[in-house]
Every structure is written in structure tokens, then in C-alpha cells.
PDB file of C-alpha atoms and ligand atoms in Angstrom:
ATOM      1  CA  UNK A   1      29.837  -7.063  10.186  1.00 75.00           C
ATOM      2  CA  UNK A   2      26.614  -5.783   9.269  1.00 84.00           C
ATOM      3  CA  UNK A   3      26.184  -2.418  10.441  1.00 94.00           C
ATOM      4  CA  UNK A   4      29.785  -1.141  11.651  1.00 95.00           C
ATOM      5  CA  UNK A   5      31.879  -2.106   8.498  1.00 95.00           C
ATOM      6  CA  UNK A   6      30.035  -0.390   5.988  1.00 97.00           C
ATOM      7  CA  UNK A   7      30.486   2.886   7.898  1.00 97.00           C
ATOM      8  CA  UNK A   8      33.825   1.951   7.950  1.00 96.00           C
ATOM      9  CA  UNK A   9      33.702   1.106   4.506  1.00 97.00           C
ATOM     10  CA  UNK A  10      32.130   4.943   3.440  1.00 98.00           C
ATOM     11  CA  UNK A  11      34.729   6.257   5.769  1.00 97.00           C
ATOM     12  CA  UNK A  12      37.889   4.221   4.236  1.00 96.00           C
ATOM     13  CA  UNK A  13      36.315   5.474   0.276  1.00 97.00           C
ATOM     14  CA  UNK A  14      35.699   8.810   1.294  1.00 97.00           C
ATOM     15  CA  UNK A  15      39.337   8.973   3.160  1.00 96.00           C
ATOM     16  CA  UNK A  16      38.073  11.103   6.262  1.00 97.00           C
ATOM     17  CA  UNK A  17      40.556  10.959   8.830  1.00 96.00           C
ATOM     18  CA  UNK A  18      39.038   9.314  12.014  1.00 96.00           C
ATOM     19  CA  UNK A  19      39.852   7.185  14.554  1.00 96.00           C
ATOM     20  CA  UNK A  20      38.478   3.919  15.278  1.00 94.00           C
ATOM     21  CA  UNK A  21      37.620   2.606  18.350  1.00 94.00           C
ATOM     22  CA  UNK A  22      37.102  -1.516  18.717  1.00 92.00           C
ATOM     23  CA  UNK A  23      34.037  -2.081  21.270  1.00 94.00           C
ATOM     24  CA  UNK A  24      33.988  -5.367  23.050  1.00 94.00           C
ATOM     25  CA  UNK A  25      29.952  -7.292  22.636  1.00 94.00           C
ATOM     26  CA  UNK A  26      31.421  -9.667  25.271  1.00 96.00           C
ATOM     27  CA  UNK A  27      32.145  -7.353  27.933  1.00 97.00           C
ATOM     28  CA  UNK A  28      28.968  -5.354  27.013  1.00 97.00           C
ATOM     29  CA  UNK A  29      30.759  -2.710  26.345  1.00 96.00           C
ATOM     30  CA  UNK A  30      27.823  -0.742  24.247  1.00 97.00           C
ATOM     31  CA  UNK A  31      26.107  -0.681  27.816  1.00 97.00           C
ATOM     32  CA  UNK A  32      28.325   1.242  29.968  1.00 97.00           C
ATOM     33  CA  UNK A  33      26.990   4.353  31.297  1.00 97.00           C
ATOM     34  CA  UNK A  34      29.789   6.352  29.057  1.00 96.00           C
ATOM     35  CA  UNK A  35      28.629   4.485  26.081  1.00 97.00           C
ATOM     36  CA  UNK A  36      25.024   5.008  26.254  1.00 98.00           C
ATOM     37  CA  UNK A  37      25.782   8.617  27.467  1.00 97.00           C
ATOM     38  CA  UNK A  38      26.256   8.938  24.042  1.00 97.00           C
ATOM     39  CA  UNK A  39      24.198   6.293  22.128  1.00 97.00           C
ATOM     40  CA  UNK A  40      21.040   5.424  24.209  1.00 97.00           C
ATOM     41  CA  UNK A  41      20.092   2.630  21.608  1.00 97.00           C
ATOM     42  CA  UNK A  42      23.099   0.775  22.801  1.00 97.00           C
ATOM     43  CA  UNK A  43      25.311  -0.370  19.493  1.00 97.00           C
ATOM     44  CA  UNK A  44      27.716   0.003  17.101  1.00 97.00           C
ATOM     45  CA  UNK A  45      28.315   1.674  14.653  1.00 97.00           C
ATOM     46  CA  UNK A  46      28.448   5.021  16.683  1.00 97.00           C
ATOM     47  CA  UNK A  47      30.229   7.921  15.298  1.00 98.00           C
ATOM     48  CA  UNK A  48      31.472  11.172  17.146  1.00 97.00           C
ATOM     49  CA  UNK A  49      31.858  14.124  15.243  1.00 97.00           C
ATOM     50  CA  UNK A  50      33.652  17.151  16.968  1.00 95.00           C
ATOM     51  CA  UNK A  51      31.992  15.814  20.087  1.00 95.00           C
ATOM     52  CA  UNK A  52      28.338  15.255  18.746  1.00 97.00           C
ATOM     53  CA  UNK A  53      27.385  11.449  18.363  1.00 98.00           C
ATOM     54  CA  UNK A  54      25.731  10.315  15.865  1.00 98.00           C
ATOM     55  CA  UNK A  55      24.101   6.474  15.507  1.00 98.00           C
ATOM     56  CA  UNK A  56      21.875   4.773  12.607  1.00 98.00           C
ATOM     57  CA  UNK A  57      24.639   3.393  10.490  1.00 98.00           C
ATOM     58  CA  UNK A  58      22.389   4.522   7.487  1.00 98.00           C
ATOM     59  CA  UNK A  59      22.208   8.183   8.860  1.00 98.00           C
ATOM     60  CA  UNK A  60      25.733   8.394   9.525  1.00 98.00           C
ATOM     61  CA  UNK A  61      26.741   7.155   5.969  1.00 98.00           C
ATOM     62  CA  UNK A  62      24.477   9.943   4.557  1.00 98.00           C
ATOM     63  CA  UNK A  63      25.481  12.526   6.615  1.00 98.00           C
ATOM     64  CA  UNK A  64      29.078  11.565   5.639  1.00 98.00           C
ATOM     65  CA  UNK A  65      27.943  11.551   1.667  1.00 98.00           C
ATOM     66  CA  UNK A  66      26.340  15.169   2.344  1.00 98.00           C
ATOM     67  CA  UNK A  67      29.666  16.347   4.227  1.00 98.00           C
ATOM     68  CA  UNK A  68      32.312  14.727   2.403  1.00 98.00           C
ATOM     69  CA  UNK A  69      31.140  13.181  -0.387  1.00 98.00           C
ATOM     70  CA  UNK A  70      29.940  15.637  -2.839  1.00 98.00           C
ATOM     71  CA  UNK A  71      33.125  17.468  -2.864  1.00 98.00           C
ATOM     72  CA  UNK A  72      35.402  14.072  -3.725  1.00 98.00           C
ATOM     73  CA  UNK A  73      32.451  13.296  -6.125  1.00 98.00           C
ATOM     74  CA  UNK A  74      31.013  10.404  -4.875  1.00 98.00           C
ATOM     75  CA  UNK A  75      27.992  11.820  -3.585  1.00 98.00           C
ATOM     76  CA  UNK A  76      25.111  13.827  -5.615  1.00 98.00           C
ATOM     77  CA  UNK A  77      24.945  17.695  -4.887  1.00 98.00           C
ATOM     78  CA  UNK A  78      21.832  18.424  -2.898  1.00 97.00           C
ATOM     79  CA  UNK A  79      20.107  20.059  -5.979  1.00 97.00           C
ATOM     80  CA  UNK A  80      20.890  17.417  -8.052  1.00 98.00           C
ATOM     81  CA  UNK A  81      18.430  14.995  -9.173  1.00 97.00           C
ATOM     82  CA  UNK A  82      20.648  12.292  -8.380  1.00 98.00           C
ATOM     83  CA  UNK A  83      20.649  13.020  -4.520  1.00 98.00           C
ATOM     84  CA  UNK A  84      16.522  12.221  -4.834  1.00 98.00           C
ATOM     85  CA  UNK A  85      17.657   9.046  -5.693  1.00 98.00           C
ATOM     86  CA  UNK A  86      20.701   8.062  -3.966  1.00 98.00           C
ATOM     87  CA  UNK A  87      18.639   9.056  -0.339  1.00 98.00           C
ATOM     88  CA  UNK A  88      15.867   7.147  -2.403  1.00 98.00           C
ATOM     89  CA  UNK A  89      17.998   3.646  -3.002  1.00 98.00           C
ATOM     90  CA  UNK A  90      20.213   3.731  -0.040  1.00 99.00           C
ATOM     91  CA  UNK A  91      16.980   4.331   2.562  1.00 98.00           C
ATOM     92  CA  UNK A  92      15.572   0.739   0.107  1.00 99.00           C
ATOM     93  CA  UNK A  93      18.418  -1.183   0.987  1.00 98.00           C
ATOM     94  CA  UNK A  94      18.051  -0.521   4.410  1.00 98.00           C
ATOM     95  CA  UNK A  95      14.514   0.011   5.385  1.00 98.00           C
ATOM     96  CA  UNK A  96      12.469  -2.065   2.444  1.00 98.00           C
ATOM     97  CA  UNK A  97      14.907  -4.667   1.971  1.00 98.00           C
ATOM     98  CA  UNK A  98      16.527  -4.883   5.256  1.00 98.00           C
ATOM     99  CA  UNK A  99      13.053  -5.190   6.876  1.00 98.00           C
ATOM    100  CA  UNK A 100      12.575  -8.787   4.469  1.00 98.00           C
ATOM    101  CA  UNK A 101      15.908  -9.612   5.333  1.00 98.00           C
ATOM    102  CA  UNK A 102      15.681  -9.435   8.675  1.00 97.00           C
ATOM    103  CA  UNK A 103      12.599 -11.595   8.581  1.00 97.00           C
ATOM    104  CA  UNK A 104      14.195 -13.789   6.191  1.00 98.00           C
ATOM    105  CA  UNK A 105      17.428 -14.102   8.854  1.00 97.00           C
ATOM    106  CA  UNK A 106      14.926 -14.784  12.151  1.00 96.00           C
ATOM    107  CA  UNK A 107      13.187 -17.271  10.604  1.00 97.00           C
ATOM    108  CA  UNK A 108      15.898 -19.694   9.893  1.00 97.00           C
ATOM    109  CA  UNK A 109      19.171 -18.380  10.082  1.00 96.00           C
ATOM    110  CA  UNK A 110      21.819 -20.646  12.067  1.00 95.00           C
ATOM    111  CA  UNK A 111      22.757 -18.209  14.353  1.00 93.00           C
ATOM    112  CA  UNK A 112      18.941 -17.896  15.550  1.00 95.00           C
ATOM    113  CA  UNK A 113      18.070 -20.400  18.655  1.00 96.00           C
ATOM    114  CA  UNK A 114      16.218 -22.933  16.638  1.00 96.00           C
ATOM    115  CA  UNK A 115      12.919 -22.233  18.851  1.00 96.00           C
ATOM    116  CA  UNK A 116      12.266 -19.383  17.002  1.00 94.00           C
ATOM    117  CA  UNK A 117      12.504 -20.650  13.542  1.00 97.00           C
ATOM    118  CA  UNK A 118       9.559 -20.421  11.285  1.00 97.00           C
ATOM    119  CA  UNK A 119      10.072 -22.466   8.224  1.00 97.00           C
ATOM    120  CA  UNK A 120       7.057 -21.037   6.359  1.00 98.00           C
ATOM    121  CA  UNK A 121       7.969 -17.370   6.785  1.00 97.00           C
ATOM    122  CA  UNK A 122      11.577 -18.077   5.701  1.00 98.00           C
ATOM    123  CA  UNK A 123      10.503 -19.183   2.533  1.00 98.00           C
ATOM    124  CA  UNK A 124       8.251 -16.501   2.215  1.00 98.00           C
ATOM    125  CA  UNK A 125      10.658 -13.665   2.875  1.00 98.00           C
ATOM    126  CA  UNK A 126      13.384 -15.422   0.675  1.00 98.00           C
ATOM    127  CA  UNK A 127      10.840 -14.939  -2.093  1.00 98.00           C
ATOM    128  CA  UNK A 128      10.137 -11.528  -1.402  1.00 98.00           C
ATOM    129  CA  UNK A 129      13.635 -10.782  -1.586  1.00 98.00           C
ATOM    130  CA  UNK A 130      13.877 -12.318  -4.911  1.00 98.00           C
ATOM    131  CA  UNK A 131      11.131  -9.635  -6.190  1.00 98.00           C
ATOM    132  CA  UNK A 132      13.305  -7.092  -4.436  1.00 99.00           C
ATOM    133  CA  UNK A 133      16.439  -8.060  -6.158  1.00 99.00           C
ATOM    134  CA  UNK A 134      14.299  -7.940  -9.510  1.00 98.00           C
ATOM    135  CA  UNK A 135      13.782  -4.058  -8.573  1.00 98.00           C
ATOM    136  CA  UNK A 136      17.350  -3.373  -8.059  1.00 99.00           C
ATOM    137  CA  UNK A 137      17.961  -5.311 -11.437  1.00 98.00           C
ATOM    138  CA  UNK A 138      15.355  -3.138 -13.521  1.00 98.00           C
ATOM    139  CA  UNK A 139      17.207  -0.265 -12.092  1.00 98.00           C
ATOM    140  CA  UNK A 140      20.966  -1.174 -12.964  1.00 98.00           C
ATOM    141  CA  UNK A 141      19.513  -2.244 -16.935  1.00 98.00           C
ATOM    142  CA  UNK A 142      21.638  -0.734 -19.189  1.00 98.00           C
ATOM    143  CA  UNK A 143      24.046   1.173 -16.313  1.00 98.00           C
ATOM    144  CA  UNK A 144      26.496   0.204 -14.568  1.00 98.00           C
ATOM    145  CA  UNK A 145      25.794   1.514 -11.049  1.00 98.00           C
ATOM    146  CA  UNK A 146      22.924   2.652  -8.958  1.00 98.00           C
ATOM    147  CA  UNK A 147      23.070   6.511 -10.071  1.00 98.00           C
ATOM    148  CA  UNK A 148      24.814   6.026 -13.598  1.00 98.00           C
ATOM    149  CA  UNK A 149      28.309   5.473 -15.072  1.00 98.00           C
ATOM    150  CA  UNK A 150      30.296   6.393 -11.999  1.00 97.00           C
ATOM    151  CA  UNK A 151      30.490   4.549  -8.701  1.00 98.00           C
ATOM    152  CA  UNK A 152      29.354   6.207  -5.537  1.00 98.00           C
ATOM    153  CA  UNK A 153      28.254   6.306  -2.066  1.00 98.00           C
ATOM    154  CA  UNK A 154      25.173   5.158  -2.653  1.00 98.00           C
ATOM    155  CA  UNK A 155      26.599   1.737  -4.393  1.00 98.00           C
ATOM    156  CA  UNK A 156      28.656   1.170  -1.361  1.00 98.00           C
ATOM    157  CA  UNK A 157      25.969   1.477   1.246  1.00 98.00           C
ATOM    158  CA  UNK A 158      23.133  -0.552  -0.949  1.00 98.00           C
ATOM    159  CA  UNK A 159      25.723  -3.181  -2.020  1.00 98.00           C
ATOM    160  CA  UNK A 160      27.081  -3.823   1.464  1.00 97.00           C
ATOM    161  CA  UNK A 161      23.504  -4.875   2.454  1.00 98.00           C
ATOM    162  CA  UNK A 162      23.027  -7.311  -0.759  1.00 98.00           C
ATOM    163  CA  UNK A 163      27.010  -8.612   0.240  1.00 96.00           C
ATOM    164  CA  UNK A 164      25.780  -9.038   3.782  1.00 96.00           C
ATOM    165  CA  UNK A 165      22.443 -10.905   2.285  1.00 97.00           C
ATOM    166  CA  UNK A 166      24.422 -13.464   0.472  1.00 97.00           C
ATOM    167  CA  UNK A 167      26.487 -13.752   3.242  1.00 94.00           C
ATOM    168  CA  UNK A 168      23.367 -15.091   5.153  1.00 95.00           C
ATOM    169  CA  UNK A 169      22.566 -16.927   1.675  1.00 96.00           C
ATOM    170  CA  UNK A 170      20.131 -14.980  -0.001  1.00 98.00           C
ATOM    171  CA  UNK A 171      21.155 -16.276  -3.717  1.00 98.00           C
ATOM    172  CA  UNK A 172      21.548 -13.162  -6.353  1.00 98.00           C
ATOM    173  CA  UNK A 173      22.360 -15.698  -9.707  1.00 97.00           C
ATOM    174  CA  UNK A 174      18.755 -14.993 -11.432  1.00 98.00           C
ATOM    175  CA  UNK A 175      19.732 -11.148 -11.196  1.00 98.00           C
ATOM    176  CA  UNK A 176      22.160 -10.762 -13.816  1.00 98.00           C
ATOM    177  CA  UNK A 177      22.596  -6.988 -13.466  1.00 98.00           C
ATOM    178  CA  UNK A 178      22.906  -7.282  -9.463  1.00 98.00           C
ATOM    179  CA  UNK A 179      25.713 -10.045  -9.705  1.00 98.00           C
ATOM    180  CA  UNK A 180      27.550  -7.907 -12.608  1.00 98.00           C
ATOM    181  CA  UNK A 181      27.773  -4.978 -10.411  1.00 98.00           C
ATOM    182  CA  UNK A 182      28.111  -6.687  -7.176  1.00 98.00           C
ATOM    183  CA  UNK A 183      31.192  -8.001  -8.742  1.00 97.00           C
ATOM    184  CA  UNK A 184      32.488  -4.710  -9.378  1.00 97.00           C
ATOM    185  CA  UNK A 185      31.554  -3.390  -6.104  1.00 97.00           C
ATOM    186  CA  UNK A 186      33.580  -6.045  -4.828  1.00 96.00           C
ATOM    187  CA  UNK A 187      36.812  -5.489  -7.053  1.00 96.00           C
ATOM    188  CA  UNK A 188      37.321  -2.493  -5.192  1.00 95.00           C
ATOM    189  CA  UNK A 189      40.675  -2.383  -3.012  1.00 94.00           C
ATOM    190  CA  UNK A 190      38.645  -0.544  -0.580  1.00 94.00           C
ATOM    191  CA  UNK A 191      36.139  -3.962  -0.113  1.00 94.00           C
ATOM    192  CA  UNK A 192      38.962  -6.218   0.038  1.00 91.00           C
ATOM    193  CA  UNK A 193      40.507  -4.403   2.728  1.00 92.00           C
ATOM    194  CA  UNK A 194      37.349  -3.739   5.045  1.00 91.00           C
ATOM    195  CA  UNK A 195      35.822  -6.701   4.360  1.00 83.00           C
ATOM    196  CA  UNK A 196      39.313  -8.946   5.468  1.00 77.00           C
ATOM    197  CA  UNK A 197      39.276  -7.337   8.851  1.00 75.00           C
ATOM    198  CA  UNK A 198      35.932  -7.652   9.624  1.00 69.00           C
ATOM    199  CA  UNK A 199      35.399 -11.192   8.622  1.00 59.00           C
TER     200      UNK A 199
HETATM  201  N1  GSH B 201      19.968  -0.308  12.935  1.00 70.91           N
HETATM  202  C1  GSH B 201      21.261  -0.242  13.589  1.00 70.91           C
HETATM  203  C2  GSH B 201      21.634  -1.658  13.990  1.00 70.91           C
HETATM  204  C3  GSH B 201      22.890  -1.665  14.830  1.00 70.91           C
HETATM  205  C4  GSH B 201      23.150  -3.057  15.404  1.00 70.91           C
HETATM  206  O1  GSH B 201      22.278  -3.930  15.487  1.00 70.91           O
HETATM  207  N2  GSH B 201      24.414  -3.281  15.857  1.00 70.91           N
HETATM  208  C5  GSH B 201      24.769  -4.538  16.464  1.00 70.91           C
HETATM  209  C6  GSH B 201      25.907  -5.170  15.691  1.00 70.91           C
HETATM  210  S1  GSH B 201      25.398  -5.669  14.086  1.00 70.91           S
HETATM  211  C7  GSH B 201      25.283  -4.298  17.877  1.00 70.91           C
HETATM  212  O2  GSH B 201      25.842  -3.258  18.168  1.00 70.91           O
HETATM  213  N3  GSH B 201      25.118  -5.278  18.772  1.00 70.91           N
HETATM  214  C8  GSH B 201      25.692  -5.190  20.066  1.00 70.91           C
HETATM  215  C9  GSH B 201      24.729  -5.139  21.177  1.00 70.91           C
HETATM  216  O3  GSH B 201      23.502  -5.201  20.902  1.00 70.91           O
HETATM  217  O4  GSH B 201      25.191  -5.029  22.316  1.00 70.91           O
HETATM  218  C10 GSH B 201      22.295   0.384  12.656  1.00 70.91           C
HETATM  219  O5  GSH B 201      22.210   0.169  11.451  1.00 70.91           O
HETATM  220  O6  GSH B 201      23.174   1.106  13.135  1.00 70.91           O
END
């Protein structure tokens, strides 16, 4: 859910024609030889383009903005000052805020074995993403997505992470901006359907 179905997600809004192929965690099936032929780091998502793989879910969804998005507008043209800040926002979500999250998620989350729980760093991280929702808020003031008026590649990929935050319950009600345009994000056919296969 958290890394593979936003890639699917870019791929479903962007309409590339690919084919997807279901990998099986319980019969470790992103350790075969085959599989880690072509993706040493051993996990999903993985995509194969003409033959070349390509892992990162974050670098795959911005290679796929670069090659299909700008021409079915939903990604900035490389000398636009946009792109600056969709690489900008979407590289946030993942590497800024995911790093918080991810210590927010070890510390307490239920599907961490209790041993490892910290009580004192959950709390701390859960703050700390609090601040960080407060810098994706200042940014959407007076806009109603990341880059502007119009929805785009780089809303998908930093909203999946914030949907995949609550999910975990990181709370986004004091972030009034956030939860307006989360709530659009999430009005889009293209969320509904993802989202219901992967949950
Ligand atoms: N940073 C990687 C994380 C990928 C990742 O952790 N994938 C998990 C699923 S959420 C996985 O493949 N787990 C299976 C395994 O480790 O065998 C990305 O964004 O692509």
C-alpha cells in the first residue's frame, strides 16, 4: 500500500499502458534470483521499461512525470519553474517527511513487535510531523494544489504519502489547507479506484 499503489496510482492518471504484475511477500517472491536480477534492493514497486528496470517508487513516478506527464499536462516542462518545485515537494514528501514518518511508524505503530516501541520518540516524531504539515499548509494558502490552480503529478505523489500518514494516524484537522485539498485529491475517480484494490 505504501510504495506500489501510488506508482500505480501515477500510472492509472497518466493512462500509460502497462502491465501489472502481482508479487507474492509470502512466498518471497521479491527474493528470487529473477527478481533481484533485476531489483537488487529486493521490493516492490519495480517497474520495467522496454527491458530496463527501474526501482525507488519516487524515481519511477518522476521519471514517468518527465516521460509522460508533461505532454498530458500534468507534469511541469523541464524549463519551467514549476518543475524546480514539483522535484522540490515530491522529493519532501518522501525524503523529509517520510524520514519522520517512518520514525513516527517504528516507534509505536501496531504492526511493529511491541519490543521495539519507543513511546518518547513517537510523540516526538508525531510533533514533528505536525510542523511538517504546517509547511505543506503555508504552501497550499491561497491555491488550491501544490503547483497552482491545476492538479498534477506532483499532488498525487505528495498526497499519497499524507493519505498513507493518516492511514497510520497521523491527524491532519489543525491543517485546514492540507485537509481541503486532501479532500480533493481524494474525490478523484482515479483514488477511489486504486485505493479499493489495494486496501
Ligand atoms: N523506498 C522504497 C520502499 C519499498 C518497500 O519498502 N516496499 C515494500 C512494500 S511497502 C516491500 O516490497 N516489501 C517486501 C519485502 O521486503 O520483501 C520505495 O519507495 O520503492
Amino acid at each position: 500500500m505504501s510504495s506500489a499503489t501510488p506508482v500505480q496510482h501515477a500510472l492509472l492518471e497518466l493512462q500509460v499502458p502497462h502491465e501489472a504484475v502481482v508479487v507474492d511477500f509470502a512466498k518471497k517472491e521479491t527474493h528470487t534470483e529473477a527478481f533481484l536480477a533485476l531489483n537488487p534492493n529486493g521490493k516492490v514497486p519495480m517497474l520495467v521499461v522496454d527491458g530496463t528496470p527501474m526501482f525507488e517508487s519516487l524515481a519511477i513516478m518522476q521519471w514517468l512525470g518527465a516521460r509522460y506527464g508533461v505532454e498530458r499536462g500534468l507534469w511541469p516542462h523541464e524549463d519551467a519553474p514549476e518543475r524546480l518545485q514539483a522535484l522540490s515537494w515530491t522529493t519532501w514528501a518522501y525524503v523529509s517527511f517520510g524520514a519522520v514518518l517512518s520514525r513516527y511508524r517504528f516507534a509505536g505503530d501496531a504492526s511493529v513487535d511491541a519490543t521495539l516501541h519507543y513511546p518518547a520518540q513517537r510523540e516526538h516524531a508525531a510533533a514533528e510531523l505536525q510542523e511538517l504539515l504546517g509547511i505543506l499548509d503555508h504552501r497550499l494558502e491561497g491555491q488550491s494544489y501544490l503547483l497552482g490552480e491545476t492538479f498534477t503529478l506532483a499532488d498525487l505523489i505528495v498526497a499519497n504519502v499524507i493519505v498513507y500518514a493518516t492511514f497510520t494516524g497521523v491527524p491532519v484537522d489543525a491543517h485546514a489547507n492540507v485537509k481541503a485539498w486532501l479532500a480533493r485529491f481524494q474525490a478523484r475517480p482515479s483514488f477511489g479506484k486504486v485505493w479499493a484494490t489495494a486496501a
